[in-house]
Amino acid sequence: MIGYGFMGAAHSQGWRNARSFFDPPLRPRFAALGGRNRDAAGHLADRFDWPVVETDWRALIARDDVGIVDICTPGDTHAEIAIAALEAGKHVLCEKPLANSVAEAEAMAAAAETARARGIRSMLGFTYRRVPALTLARRLVAEGRIGELRHVRARYLQDWLGDPAAPYTWRMSRERAGSGALGDIGAHAVDITQYVTGEWITGVSGLTETFVRERPLADGSGGTGQVTVDDAAVFTARLGGGALASFEATRYATGRKNALRLELNGTRGSLAFDLEDLNVLHFHDATADTLTQGFTRILVTEAEHPYLDAWWPPGHGLGYEHAFAHQSVDLLTAIAEGTDPEPSFADGLRVQRLLAAVEESAAGNGVWTAVPTP
Amino acid sequence: MIGYGFMGAAHSQGWRNARSFFDPPLRPRFAALGGRNRDAAGHLADRFDWPVVETDWRALIARDDVGIVDICTPGDTHAEIAIAALEAGKHVLCEKPLANSVAEAEAMAAAAETARARGIRSMLGFTYRRVPALTLARRLVAEGRIGELRHVRARYLQDWLGDPAAPYTWRMSRERAGSGALGDIGAHAVDITQYVTGEWITGVSGLTETFVRERPLADGSGGTGQVTVDDAAVFTARLGGGALASFEATRYATGRKNALRLELNGTRGSLAFDLEDLNVLHFHDATADTLTQGFTRILVTEAEHPYLDAWWPPGHGLGYEHAFAHQSVDLLTAIAEGTDPEPSFADGLRVQRLLAAVEESAAGNGVWTAVPTP
Amino acid sequence: MIGYGFMGAAHSQGWRNARSFFDPPLRPRFAALGGRNRDAAGHLADRFDWPVVETDWRALIARDDVGIVDICTPGDTHAEIAIAALEAGKHVLCEKPLANSVAEAEAMAAAAETARARGIRSMLGFTYRRVPALTLARRLVAEGRIGELRHVRARYLQDWLGDPAAPYTWRMSRERAGSGALGDIGAHAVDITQYVTGEWITGVSGLTETFVRERPLADGSGGTGQVTVDDAAVFTARLGGGALASFEATRYATGRKNALRLELNGTRGSLAFDLEDLNVLHFHDATADTLTQGFTRILVTEAEHPYLDAWWPPGHGLGYEHAFAHQSVDLLTAIAEGTDPEPSFADGLRVQRLLAAVEESAAGNGVWTAVPTP
Amino acid sequence: MIGYGFMGAAHSQGWRNARSFFDPPLRPRFAALGGRNRDAAGHLADRFDWPVVETDWRALIARDDVGIVDICTPGDTHAEIAIAALEAGKHVLCEKPLANSVAEAEAMAAAAETARARGIRSMLGFTYRRVPALTLARRLVAEGRIGELRHVRARYLQDWLGDPAAPYTWRMSRERAGSGALGDIGAHAVDITQYVTGEWITGVSGLTETFVRERPLADGSGGTGQVTVDDAAVFTARLGGGALASFEATRYATGRKNALRLELNGTRGSLAFDLEDLNVLHFHDATADTLTQGFTRILVTEAEHPYLDAWWPPGHGLGYEHAFAHQSVDLLTAIAEGTDPEPSFADGLRVQRLLAAVEESAAGNGVWTAVPTP
């Protein structure tokens, strides 16, 4: 595994829990943790019993005892590391976003396709697909429980930049972060929509905004940094089946901490989800008796629900990190069975192209912009 | 009062309750009910003790005992009746939409302005402004409780056309209804947004859709009618103060019966409202102690809340029709005090222009379209 | 109608709306309003177009144009007025509580039984039975949708005495009010439980408490009044079918304004209701598919729901006062059809006996006390 | 650690996460896992990297590399193991219930007291005290934010026995399990109440019920087992400060999976919690501005909230097992600092006595039964 920040801990926990709570056909073992900063990486290694720290990711990839490379570094390094790992014959799990540019993402998808021919697997970390409520949502849609899709409402709302005095960070630099709220969290809203509905978004019309263009540096120097990414993005869209959609991503939704919300309305029913209440899925069955119709609050903690038989009794909720264990299990299963794990790098590339289309539309003040689909 | 349908009953109840629960400076008295269909109008008159039924609205307007003309007819008749009533020196309350076209709306706004010079008052029936939770929301915004506005999420979701076999009605005809979900319910979302925020929408980028283009006639003939209005509309927008907004109006949101929803995020706080839970306003105060911050569910039924001291004890909720009483009281007060009631016909004209801009943008596939503001 | 306070307005509105929104077989007409205080009664009469005010209730009962006597006075006057009215051959609607003592309630029930033989109808104002969500709840229970009942949780929580400095009123005097929270609001919790479940409570074990025993007089004299009724009561109980129940009534539940809550758990399903959210009923169907089970939030505003076809379109909620119209309609229908309206005075007597049993148990520090059932 | 069932996994995860996410002053290391069934224990050991399995708990206690004995076995073995471990000089963490009888609990509390004099620490596993929302609740109460306590509503609702055909297990045997819902989950409701309020329960009045007295054996023999414990218990109580309380524990609350609910009403505010929504605490501040009062939904995921700075960013919720890590950290800290961890065995003894008082009261059909308090 390469990376030792917030995602490094989440992935470490995911791998460990995959082994402790599931019976994956391959049992993961911590080989080595990669990180340029030996102290910081060492701290994480110490907490999670990573036996070795490698400060050079090339050395890590070259190790014989490494079979899977899990990339948790910032997005601008993904392409180089992932392509090298795939070429070295390692299976790859790469955190989202796939890359900071469409060009990089294309190169990664191509590398994954080439590796695939040799039996090397690659997977992108849109982890929220493995939140059981969303996995269940996809299943209900696939079974026709909401009928033909009419409407999508998807948004990812956070508020950590609501305060204009919050300090400047590298996430506000286009060079480093690629984009702002759109790429960081809007990407999740897009992926979840396409995953749950099983449909592609065919075009978008978007607006973006940077509310605060200059923020104080965190170093106390009194200097300021220029915010060169979007603070927020709103866009409308159409899906392949004809549904109308509305998307939003922002870091300024005061009081909304991690609200990845999805609502789908179909001819036979509806679904609603909010990541701030992640063990719950709301389902409206329009084919039920009129007298008792309504949105049913499904507590997705029954043994019959996706991934749940490995965990606790009903009503004993899961938290944020559990989806990382599900992701690890699914990747291990795919490797063992020789199948392709999802989401693929190609899926990630399509999301990148869609985000690029939103930026293009916003630059053209909302002009409709088609998105290439398979 | 002219009109005897759903709105006729709501307005009758509003006038009656204004007198029974408030002490308006002018006491309303039912003079005459206008309606082309004498039987249908007679039925309503009988239920609400309207002493006279007039089948010719011109005769009603001409009556000496009529001081206020309350227009509850379909939108294509508003302009003619309202202008005639104003010219006849009657105060006018006109149901929304102001008119079916911008041209008619302009003529009405001009007539209202002319009448105003003679002390004749006119008011538009965007009744939801008088739902106490929304009146309170405006007050909190005006007091600076949410700070500088960043985001608006406004939608009006219904589902009565979700079933493709639902019969054709005049509401699906562009000639009769002017527009579909956009004008019928989207207008409320727009008005409430501008009312609560105190800001104008300066431009829009929109998409509309007609999901079902042909529906069976209700006459059992086996024939079908062409749906020539929108079934749903989504649009993004910017407000005068720089906020990003997202709007939606639809009759296909399965399971959502009357969900006029508004969420506002500002630099100091947020507000959220849903008309399906109309006695409640959610308020997040970002200036409060971090340890106990969150969205507060305000049950807007205290005597201190707008309009509430006239009704029941705390916790004894109001229903849909109560806002009509508030509307009547406010109009009577304005007439008595010689002030201009709100919303004015000019406010309605601005909403019409905005809806026209959405349609223009949708015709241009989402191209940004500015909206004239005062 | 006799009484001009809060209940006088609610009942006036109920009768009026019964005629305006329903087609009762008998059309009610306002004959005369009774009230000892002519000014206060005159004020209400003026607002609701009562043509006559009678300051002597005997005179009102004696009027030929009075067919139904609606008693909205304090509980200590119910017995005398109701018995006289029934003897005078008038149908009677009596606000709850039936009386302040079991002895009075027995006399009233006997008078009602006697009058019944002459075709004179009597009805007790446990109005909440006509809140559509609770009427629907009863129907679902009766249809076996929750199976065999196991648990009842019923409580009525208010908070208007939470402040120890709130002034003394007659409601805190045992002589005037009979009892405190137990009789005032606990009675509703008991009636609703027996109504919805269709079972009798067979015994109770209760505790009561007076938290603040002395309160300042409202007259500003600096004097104080002794609180001689309960501030709160909690009791456990068993129902005829073997279910365990838990009840509570209090005026000290800070933040709960009018929370009459009922939850029922049965072998096949559960129901939950809260009067602060009165248009909603939660239903859990344990016979449904495990994957999508949960509590369904039924918005009880569809035309198929009890009483709803007379009101507004789906999602346009009702308020507190609408149940009074339903009560009036049902009484008028019973009179016209010669059937017995519910709840009867005998039902009220049984509730009185149950409340007396709670007080007896509390006096014995929780000792089990059986309740006589039919 | 001794025990390899559901609790064995939860505790293993707790110790592991304590090390990975916190910086406890003592770093826990897995020494040996005890379990009579070597296969089953071996399976858990394998998943969590326990290096050794001991089938004899005495051997485990005797090991030099064991410093803390964590007892996760059924309640009827707690006393013997815990007392032996304390005598052997090991710190002890014991799952709840402390024991199956008051006599055993007394012996354990005495052993803990004796060991304490030698610097040996003991702690009882009422883990829900470490759910951050409940830890926060206690802090708010302690700071006087709800004022003087008036009401407690505490219940623990599950539904796994709702189906009368569910098979017999050892949990339904008084000999094995001690008691039913009362001791298994009612104990949590009692502990949480006393923990959060900081007050002792001084007496109770209770009813218990066994709805289904005979259940099919799970072995398919066609035989049945007698249910000799309670299926459900309801009881009222008084707290030291004068508040009235209502408690309930049941396995028959259809649709409620793990609903440990607590509501407190005080003179200055109220608190409400539900374990099925464990990242949320509702707080009503009655001293706030009347216009914006209401229950605030606090998402307890901010770095300022108890234990949260060790976990994920705001809005990224925790799950059931996280409280076990907090428990481990607090025990390690107490050992390192030489302080007494809470809850103590003496706390557990008091809960046992209270549960015995409820059973005594129920046997006497609800008679008031005092509970000895310190």
Coordinates of N, CA and C in Angstrom, one line a residue, chain B residues 136 139-140 143 145 283 289-299 302 304-306, chain D residues 136 139-140 143 145 283 289-299 302 304-306:
Chain B
L136 N -41.5 32.6 8.8 CA -40.4 32.7 9.7 C -39.0 32.6 9.1
R139 N -38.0 35.8 7.8 CA -37.6 36.7 8.9 C -36.2 36.3 9.4
L140 N -35.9 35.0 9.5 CA -34.5 34.6 9.9 C -33.5 35.1 8.9
E143 N -32.9 38.8 9.2 CA -32.2 39.2 10.4 C -30.7 38.7 10.3
R145 N -29.5 35.7 10.1 CA -29.2 34.5 10.8 C -28.5 33.4 10.0
F283 N -33.5 24.6 11.1 CA -32.5 25.8 11.1 C -31.2 25.3 11.7
D289 N -22.4 26.9 19.7 CA -21.4 26.0 20.2 C -21.2 24.8 19.4
T290 N -20.0 24.5 19.0 CA -19.7 23.4 18.1 C -20.3 22.1 18.6
L291 N -20.2 21.9 19.9 CA -20.5 20.7 20.5 C -22.0 20.3 20.4
T292 N -22.9 21.3 20.2 CA -24.3 21.1 20.2 C -24.9 21.6 18.9
Q293 N -24.1 21.9 17.9 CA -24.6 22.3 16.6 C -25.3 21.2 15.9
G294 N -26.2 21.6 15.0 CA -27.0 20.7 14.2 C -28.2 21.4 13.7
F295 N -29.0 20.7 12.9 CA -30.3 21.2 12.4 C -31.3 21.1 13.5
T296 N -31.9 22.3 13.9 CA -32.9 22.3 14.9 C -34.3 22.2 14.2
R297 N -35.1 21.2 14.6 CA -36.4 21.0 14.1 C -37.4 21.9 14.9
I298 N -37.7 23.1 14.3 CA -38.6 24.1 14.9 C -40.0 23.7 14.6
L299 N -40.8 23.4 15.6 CA -42.2 23.2 15.4 C -42.8 24.6 15.4
E302 N -45.8 28.0 17.9 CA -45.8 28.8 19.2 C -46.5 30.2 18.9
E304 N -45.5 33.0 19.5 CA -44.5 34.0 18.9 C -44.3 33.8 17.4
H305 N -44.7 32.7 16.9 CA -44.4 32.5 15.4 C -45.4 33.2 14.6
P306 N -45.1 33.5 13.3 CA -46.0 34.3 12.5 C -47.4 33.7 12.4
Chain D
L136 N -21.5 12.2 25.2 CA -21.8 13.6 25.1 C -23.0 14.0 25.9
R139 N -22.2 14.4 29.4 CA -21.5 15.7 29.6 C -22.4 16.9 29.6
L140 N -23.4 16.9 28.8 CA -24.4 18.0 28.7 C -25.2 18.0 30.0
E143 N -23.1 19.3 32.8 CA -22.9 20.8 32.7 C -24.2 21.5 33.0
R145 N -27.0 21.5 31.3 CA -27.7 21.9 30.1 C -29.2 21.5 30.1
F283 N -31.0 17.3 21.1 CA -30.9 18.1 22.2 C -31.9 19.3 22.1
D289 N -33.6 31.1 22.3 CA -34.6 32.0 21.8 C -35.9 31.2 21.4
T290 N -37.1 31.6 21.9 CA -38.3 30.9 21.6 C -38.6 30.7 20.1
L291 N -38.2 31.7 19.4 CA -38.5 31.6 17.9 C -37.8 30.5 17.2
T292 N -36.7 30.1 17.7 CA -35.9 29.0 17.0 C -35.6 27.8 17.9
Q293 N -36.4 27.7 18.9 CA -36.3 26.5 19.8 C -36.8 25.2 19.1
G294 N -36.2 24.1 19.5 CA -36.7 22.8 18.9 C -35.6 21.8 19.3
F295 N -35.8 20.6 18.9 CA -34.8 19.5 19.1 C -33.7 19.7 18.0
T296 N -32.5 19.8 18.4 CA -31.4 19.9 17.5 C -30.8 18.5 17.2
R297 N -30.7 18.2 16.0 CA -30.2 16.9 15.6 C -28.6 17.0 15.5
I298 N -28.0 16.6 16.5 CA -26.5 16.8 16.6 C -25.9 15.5 15.9
L299 N -25.2 15.7 14.8 CA -24.4 14.6 14.2 C -23.1 14.5 15.0
E302 N -18.0 15.3 15.1 CA -17.0 16.4 15.0 C -15.8 16.0 15.9
E304 N -14.5 17.7 18.0 CA -14.7 18.1 19.4 C -15.5 17.1 20.2
H305 N -16.2 16.2 19.6 CA -17.0 15.3 20.3 C -16.2 14.1 20.9
P306 N -16.7 13.5 21.9 CA -15.9 12.5 22.6 C -15.4 11.4 21.7

